[in-house]
Coordinates of C-alpha atoms in Angstrom, one line a residue:
A1 CA 94.6 235.5 8.9
C2 CA 97.9 235.5 10.8
K3 CA 98.6 231.9 9.6
E4 CA 97.9 232.9 6.0
A5 CA 100.2 235.8 6.3
G6 CA 103.0 233.7 7.6
I7 CA 102.9 235.2 11.1
S8 CA 103.6 232.9 14.1
V9 CA 101.5 233.7 17.2
F10 CA 103.0 232.7 20.5
M11 CA 100.9 232.9 23.7
T12 CA 103.0 233.9 26.8
T13 CA 101.0 233.8 30.0
G14 CA 101.3 233.4 33.7
D15 CA 98.5 230.9 33.7
N16 CA 99.1 227.2 34.3
K17 CA 100.0 224.9 31.4
A18 CA 96.7 223.1 31.0
T19 CA 94.6 226.3 31.0
A20 CA 97.0 228.0 28.5
E21 CA 96.8 225.0 26.1
A22 CA 93.0 224.9 26.3
I23 CA 92.6 228.6 25.5
S24 CA 95.2 228.5 22.7
R25 CA 93.3 225.6 21.0
Q26 CA 90.1 227.6 21.3
L27 CA 91.8 230.6 19.7
G28 CA 93.4 228.5 17.0
I29 CA 97.0 229.1 18.1
L30 CA 97.4 225.4 18.6
S31 CA 95.7 222.8 16.4
P32 CA 93.6 220.1 18.0
D33 CA 96.3 217.4 17.2
S34 CA 99.2 219.6 18.1
D35 CA 102.3 218.1 19.7
V36 CA 102.2 219.9 23.0
A37 CA 105.6 218.4 23.9
V38 CA 107.1 220.7 21.3
K39 CA 104.5 223.5 21.1
S40 CA 103.8 224.1 24.8
I41 CA 106.4 224.8 27.5
T42 CA 106.5 226.5 30.9
G43 CA 108.8 229.3 31.8
K44 CA 110.7 227.2 34.3
E45 CA 111.3 224.4 31.7
F46 CA 112.6 227.0 29.3
E47 CA 114.9 228.6 31.9
E48 CA 116.4 225.2 32.8
M49 CA 117.3 224.5 29.2
S50 CA 120.8 225.2 27.8
E51 CA 121.2 227.9 25.2
S52 CA 121.4 225.4 22.4
Q53 CA 118.3 223.7 23.5
R54 CA 116.4 226.9 23.7
T55 CA 117.5 227.9 20.2
E56 CA 116.5 224.5 18.9
I57 CA 113.0 224.5 20.4
L58 CA 112.3 228.0 19.1
K59 CA 113.4 227.0 15.6
R60 CA 111.1 224.0 15.8
M61 CA 108.3 226.2 16.9
M62 CA 109.0 228.6 14.0
A63 CA 109.2 225.7 11.5
D64 CA 105.4 225.5 11.5
R65 CA 105.0 229.2 10.6
G66 CA 101.7 229.7 8.9
Q67 CA 100.2 226.5 10.4
E68 CA 100.2 227.0 14.2
G69 CA 101.9 228.9 16.9
A70 CA 103.1 228.0 20.4
V71 CA 102.3 228.4 24.1
F72 CA 104.5 229.6 26.9
S73 CA 102.9 229.2 30.4
R74 CA 103.9 230.2 33.9
M75 CA 106.1 232.9 32.4
E76 CA 107.9 235.4 34.5
P77 CA 109.1 238.8 33.1
K78 CA 112.6 237.5 32.6
H79 CA 111.4 234.5 30.7
K80 CA 109.5 236.8 28.2
Q81 CA 112.7 238.8 27.7
I82 CA 114.7 235.7 26.9
V83 CA 112.2 234.5 24.3
V84 CA 112.0 238.0 22.7
K85 CA 115.8 238.3 22.6
M86 CA 116.4 234.8 21.2
L87 CA 113.8 235.3 18.5
K88 CA 115.4 238.5 17.5
D89 CA 118.8 236.7 17.4
Q90 CA 117.2 234.4 14.8
D91 CA 116.4 237.4 12.6
E92 CA 112.7 237.3 13.4
I93 CA 110.7 240.5 13.7
V94 CA 109.1 240.3 17.1
A95 CA 105.9 242.1 18.1
M96 CA 105.0 241.8 21.8
T97 CA 101.6 242.6 23.3
G98 CA 101.0 243.1 27.0
D99 CA 99.1 245.1 29.5
G100 CA 100.8 244.8 32.9
V101 CA 103.8 246.2 34.6
N102 CA 105.6 242.9 34.4
D103 CA 105.3 243.0 30.6
A104 CA 107.1 246.3 30.3
P105 CA 110.7 244.9 29.9
A106 CA 109.7 242.6 27.1
L107 CA 107.5 245.3 25.4
K108 CA 110.6 247.6 25.4
Q109 CA 112.9 244.9 24.1
A110 CA 110.6 243.7 21.2
D111 CA 110.9 245.2 17.7
I112 CA 107.3 246.4 18.1
G113 CA 105.8 246.8 21.6
V114 CA 102.0 246.9 21.6
A115 CA 100.2 247.8 24.9
M116 CA 96.6 247.5 25.6
G117 CA 94.8 250.9 25.5
M118 CA 91.7 250.0 27.6
G119 CA 93.1 247.7 30.2
G120 CA 96.8 248.4 30.0
T121 CA 98.9 250.0 32.7
E122 CA 100.6 253.4 32.1
V123 CA 104.0 251.6 32.6
A124 CA 103.2 249.2 29.7
K125 CA 102.0 252.0 27.5
E126 CA 105.1 254.1 28.1
A127 CA 107.3 251.1 27.3
S128 CA 105.5 250.3 24.1
D129 CA 105.9 251.6 20.5
M130 CA 102.1 251.7 20.0
V131 CA 98.9 251.4 22.0
L132 CA 96.0 249.2 20.9
A133 CA 93.0 251.5 21.5
N134 CA 90.3 248.8 21.4
D135 CA 92.4 245.9 22.9
N136 CA 91.3 243.8 19.9
F137 CA 93.9 241.5 18.4
S138 CA 92.2 241.7 15.0
S139 CA 93.2 245.3 14.9
I140 CA 96.8 244.2 14.7
V141 CA 96.0 241.9 11.8
A142 CA 94.3 244.8 10.0
A143 CA 97.4 247.0 10.7
V144 CA 99.6 244.4 9.2
E145 CA 97.5 244.4 6.0
Q146 CA 97.5 248.2 5.9
G147 CA 101.2 248.2 6.4
R148 CA 101.9 245.8 3.6
S149 CA 99.6 247.9 1.4
I150 CA 101.4 251.1 2.2
F151 CA 104.8 249.4 1.5
K152 CA 103.4 248.2 -1.9
N153 CA 102.1 251.7 -2.7
M154 CA 105.5 253.2 -1.9
K155 CA 107.0 250.8 -4.4
A156 CA 104.3 251.7 -6.9
V157 CA 105.1 255.4 -6.7
I158 CA 108.8 254.8 -6.9
R159 CA 108.4 252.3 -9.8
Y160 CA 106.2 254.8 -11.7
L161 CA 108.5 257.8 -11.2
I162 CA 111.8 255.9 -11.9
S163 CA 110.6 254.1 -15.0
S164 CA 109.0 257.3 -16.4
N165 CA 112.1 259.4 -15.7
I166 CA 114.3 256.7 -17.2
G167 CA 112.2 257.0 -20.3
E168 CA 112.7 260.8 -20.5
V169 CA 116.5 260.3 -20.1
A170 CA 116.5 257.5 -22.7
S171 CA 114.7 259.7 -25.2
I172 CA 117.2 262.5 -24.8
F173 CA 120.1 260.1 -25.0
L174 CA 118.7 258.4 -28.2
T175 CA 118.1 261.7 -29.8
A176 CA 121.8 262.7 -29.2
A177 CA 123.1 259.3 -30.1
L178 CA 121.3 259.2 -33.4
G179 CA 122.0 262.8 -34.3
I180 CA 118.4 263.6 -35.2
P181 CA 116.8 267.0 -34.4
E182 CA 115.7 267.5 -30.8
S183 CA 112.4 265.8 -30.4
L184 CA 111.6 267.5 -27.1
A185 CA 112.4 271.1 -26.2
P186 CA 113.3 271.9 -22.5
V187 CA 110.0 273.6 -21.9
Q188 CA 108.2 270.5 -23.2
L189 CA 110.1 268.3 -20.8
L190 CA 109.2 270.5 -18.0
W191 CA 105.5 270.3 -19.1
V192 CA 105.7 266.5 -19.2
N193 CA 107.1 266.4 -15.6
L194 CA 104.4 268.9 -14.5
V195 CA 101.4 266.9 -15.8
T196 CA 102.7 263.3 -15.2
D197 CA 104.8 263.5 -12.0
G198 CA 102.3 265.3 -9.8
L199 CA 98.7 264.1 -9.7
P200 CA 99.2 260.5 -11.0
A201 CA 102.1 259.8 -8.6
T202 CA 100.1 261.1 -5.7
A203 CA 97.1 259.1 -6.6
L204 CA 99.1 255.9 -6.7
G205 CA 99.4 256.2 -2.9
F206 CA 95.7 255.4 -2.7
N207 CA 95.9 252.0 -4.4
P208 CA 93.7 249.5 -2.6
P209 CA 95.4 246.4 -1.0
D210 CA 96.0 243.5 -3.4
E211 CA 93.7 240.6 -2.8
G212 CA 96.5 238.3 -1.9
V213 CA 98.5 240.8 0.2
M214 CA 97.9 238.8 3.4
S215 CA 98.8 235.5 1.7
E216 CA 102.3 236.6 0.9
P217 CA 105.3 235.6 3.1
P218 CA 106.7 238.2 5.4
R219 CA 109.5 240.2 3.8
R220 CA 112.9 240.3 5.4
K221 CA 113.8 243.2 7.6
D222 CA 116.7 244.1 5.3
E223 CA 114.6 244.0 2.1
G224 CA 115.0 247.2 0.1
L225 CA 112.4 249.0 -1.9
I226 CA 114.1 248.2 -5.1
S227 CA 115.4 244.7 -5.9
G228 CA 117.5 243.6 -8.9
W229 CA 114.5 242.3 -10.7
A230 CA 112.5 245.4 -10.0
L231 CA 115.3 247.6 -11.4
F232 CA 115.3 245.5 -14.5
R233 CA 111.6 246.1 -14.9
Y234 CA 112.1 249.8 -14.5
L235 CA 114.8 249.8 -17.2
M236 CA 112.7 247.8 -19.6
I237 CA 109.7 250.1 -19.3
G238 CA 111.9 253.2 -19.3
L239 CA 113.7 252.0 -22.4
Y240 CA 110.5 251.4 -24.2
V241 CA 109.2 254.9 -23.2
G242 CA 112.4 256.4 -24.8
L243 CA 112.2 254.3 -27.9
A244 CA 108.5 255.1 -28.4
T245 CA 109.0 258.9 -27.9
V246 CA 111.9 259.0 -30.4
G247 CA 110.3 256.4 -32.6
V248 CA 107.2 258.4 -33.4
F249 CA 109.4 261.4 -34.2
I250 CA 111.4 259.4 -36.7
Y251 CA 108.3 257.7 -38.1
W252 CA 106.7 261.1 -38.9
F253 CA 109.8 262.3 -40.8
T254 CA 110.5 259.0 -42.7
T255 CA 107.3 257.1 -43.1
D256 CA 104.0 258.9 -42.3
D257 CA 103.0 260.9 -45.4
F258 CA 99.3 261.2 -44.4
D259 CA 99.4 265.0 -44.5
G260 CA 101.6 265.3 -47.5
H261 CA 104.7 266.5 -45.9
T262 CA 108.1 265.7 -47.3
L263 CA 109.5 262.4 -46.3
V264 CA 113.3 261.9 -45.8
S265 CA 115.4 258.8 -45.2
L266 CA 116.7 257.9 -41.8
D267 CA 120.2 258.6 -43.0
Q268 CA 119.1 262.1 -44.1
L269 CA 117.4 262.7 -40.7
M270 CA 120.5 261.6 -38.8
N271 CA 122.7 263.9 -40.9
W272 CA 120.3 266.8 -41.1
G273 CA 123.0 269.2 -40.1
Q274 CA 124.6 268.7 -43.5
C275 CA 121.4 269.5 -45.3
S276 CA 122.9 272.6 -47.0
A277 CA 125.5 270.4 -48.7
W278 CA 123.0 267.9 -50.1
G279 CA 122.0 270.0 -53.2
G280 CA 118.6 269.9 -54.7
F281 CA 116.8 269.1 -51.4
S282 CA 113.4 270.8 -51.0
A283 CA 110.5 270.5 -48.6
E284 CA 106.8 270.9 -49.3
P285 CA 105.0 273.7 -47.4
I286 CA 103.1 272.3 -44.4
M287 CA 100.9 273.9 -41.7
G288 CA 101.4 277.4 -43.3
M289 CA 105.2 277.1 -43.2
D290 CA 107.1 277.7 -46.4
F291 CA 110.6 276.3 -46.7
S292 CA 111.5 277.6 -50.2
A293 CA 113.9 280.2 -48.8
D294 CA 115.8 277.6 -46.8
A295 CA 114.8 274.0 -47.1
C296 CA 117.0 273.0 -44.1
T297 CA 114.6 274.8 -41.7
Y298 CA 112.3 271.9 -42.4
F299 CA 114.3 270.0 -39.7
T300 CA 114.0 272.8 -37.1
V301 CA 111.0 275.0 -37.7
G302 CA 109.1 272.3 -39.6
K303 CA 109.4 269.6 -36.9
V304 CA 106.5 271.0 -34.9
K305 CA 104.1 268.2 -35.8
A306 CA 106.8 265.5 -35.1
A307 CA 107.7 267.2 -31.8
T308 CA 104.0 267.3 -30.8
L309 CA 103.6 263.6 -31.5
S310 CA 106.7 262.9 -29.3
I311 CA 105.5 264.9 -26.3
T312 CA 102.0 263.5 -26.6
V313 CA 103.3 259.9 -26.8
L314 CA 105.5 260.6 -23.8
V315 CA 102.6 262.0 -21.8
M316 CA 100.1 259.3 -22.7
I317 CA 102.6 256.5 -22.2
Q318 CA 103.4 257.7 -18.8
L319 CA 99.7 257.9 -17.9
L320 CA 99.3 254.3 -19.1
N321 CA 102.3 253.4 -17.1
A322 CA 100.5 254.7 -14.0
F323 CA 97.7 252.2 -14.7
N324 CA 100.4 249.5 -14.7
A325 CA 101.4 250.5 -11.2
V326 CA 97.9 249.8 -9.7
S327 CA 99.3 246.4 -8.8
E328 CA 102.9 245.2 -8.6
D329 CA 102.4 241.8 -10.1
G330 CA 98.6 241.6 -10.7
S331 CA 97.4 241.8 -14.3
L332 CA 95.3 244.8 -15.4
L333 CA 92.5 242.2 -16.2
S334 CA 92.3 241.3 -12.5
R335 CA 93.4 244.7 -11.0
P336 CA 91.9 247.3 -13.4
P337 CA 92.7 251.0 -13.0
W338 CA 89.2 251.9 -11.8
L339 CA 89.9 250.1 -8.5
N340 CA 91.7 253.3 -7.7
P341 CA 89.3 256.1 -8.8
Y342 CA 91.7 258.8 -7.6
L343 CA 94.2 257.5 -10.2
V344 CA 91.7 257.5 -13.0
T345 CA 90.7 261.1 -12.1
A346 CA 94.3 262.2 -11.8
C347 CA 95.2 260.7 -15.2
A348 CA 92.1 262.2 -16.8
I349 CA 93.0 265.7 -15.5
S350 CA 96.5 265.3 -16.7
A351 CA 95.3 264.3 -20.2
I352 CA 92.9 267.2 -20.3
L353 CA 95.6 269.6 -19.3
H354 CA 97.8 268.3 -22.1
C355 CA 95.0 268.7 -24.6
I356 CA 94.5 272.3 -23.5
I357 CA 98.0 273.2 -24.7
L358 CA 97.4 271.4 -28.0
Y359 CA 94.2 273.1 -28.9
T360 CA 94.5 276.6 -27.4
P361 CA 96.8 279.6 -28.1
L362 CA 99.2 278.0 -25.5
A363 CA 100.4 275.8 -28.3
Q364 CA 102.7 278.6 -29.5
I365 CA 104.3 278.8 -26.1
F366 CA 105.1 275.1 -25.9
G367 CA 106.0 274.7 -29.6
V368 CA 103.2 272.2 -30.4
C369 CA 100.2 272.1 -32.7
P370 CA 96.8 270.5 -32.8
L371 CA 96.6 266.8 -33.6
D372 CA 94.0 265.3 -35.9
E373 CA 92.4 261.8 -35.8
H374 CA 95.2 260.2 -37.7
D375 CA 97.8 261.6 -35.3
W376 CA 95.9 260.3 -32.3
V377 CA 95.9 256.8 -33.9
L378 CA 99.7 257.1 -34.2
V379 CA 99.9 258.2 -30.5
A380 CA 97.9 255.1 -29.5
A381 CA 100.0 252.8 -31.6
F382 CA 103.2 253.9 -30.0
S383 CA 101.8 254.2 -26.4
L384 CA 99.6 251.2 -25.8
P385 CA 102.3 248.5 -26.2
V386 CA 103.7 249.6 -22.8
L387 CA 100.7 247.9 -21.3
L388 CA 101.5 244.6 -23.1
L389 CA 105.2 244.9 -22.1
D390 CA 104.4 245.4 -18.4
E391 CA 101.8 242.5 -18.6
L392 CA 104.6 240.3 -19.8
L393 CA 107.0 241.4 -17.0
K394 CA 104.2 240.9 -14.4
Y395 CA 103.6 237.4 -15.7
I396 CA 107.3 236.6 -15.3
S397 CA 107.2 238.0 -11.8
R398 CA 104.2 235.8 -10.9
Q399 CA 106.1 232.8 -12.2
R400 CA 109.1 233.7 -10.2
S401 CA 107.0 234.0 -7.0
S402 CA 105.2 230.8 -7.6
S403 CA 108.5 229.0 -8.0
G404 CA 110.0 230.5 -4.9
Q405 CA 112.3 233.0 -6.6
F406 CA 111.1 235.9 -4.5
E407 CA 112.6 239.3 -5.3
A408 CA 115.8 239.9 -3.4

């Protein structure tokens, strides 16, 4: 598992060279045909080398990362410290395991000192960053997998929140830039944040590890949570969220005549503030609202259905975007949402809460109205493409990874 994960395992022991090599072959640290002249060295031999020779031999040992490790025998405490220090100088992240008093200096110097919990001395435990309770090396491998999964889940939550909030900002900006009536009222934006930023974002922290999480190369110690490519993905998803939210609003006013409301041109919608100067403009009554006294109120009071479509598209598209975040690069076909039942439950609860404000007296408070079957088809038409867009971005990410263009 360590080899697959790109982790090099070095054995540092006080035993003689032949014994160390034999045990390392049994454990798989060295391969049966390994070149022991390069992969096996004693502490005395290492100490007698010059600084450049030590650096070169460590680089040669690390060159076979993912294939085999190396063995250091007859090691004294100072030798272990030298190895740890030089590996850190080569920008490697060093984890050191040990149980004795003589291991304490190297445990303290390593990036991650791991002491044995059952057989380790108190000195070693005090010098370490963590204690291995069962003294089982496989627990370290499991911890690496869990750590990588936690890191990915952190990125999933950040990705979901940033892309969703970019979408909300984009919708407000597009509304102002186009000059159309406000598609979302402040109370509606607060509602969207309440039902989409809470439960779904929390549930994303319970995403199961990706199948290939242990076959990925180790990330650099200076790697950030957000790379340039990741930010581009956030912007693309966020931009679509904004376009869909404003788009369904415009579509209802200019194209969708299913319920018999008055259609206007895009130019009229963008210049609705000049409605009183148009002359001869009238709007058909809709949903019990009569605009005969002032036809221009059609763009303010009469926008309730369009605004309801906008807020519903925004909610649903963000819930679908949460499904996209189940895996950073894995397709929904291979990593379906139900792999994280907490996320499915959270999104279902959020959707039910939104429907409650649509079909109860709370609708008047939030300035929305009930949606019929035709309206839900519109919501689906504007919301579902976010899945296809993210699938395309994930495909590009997989191609970048396979060609060695890892996110930086």
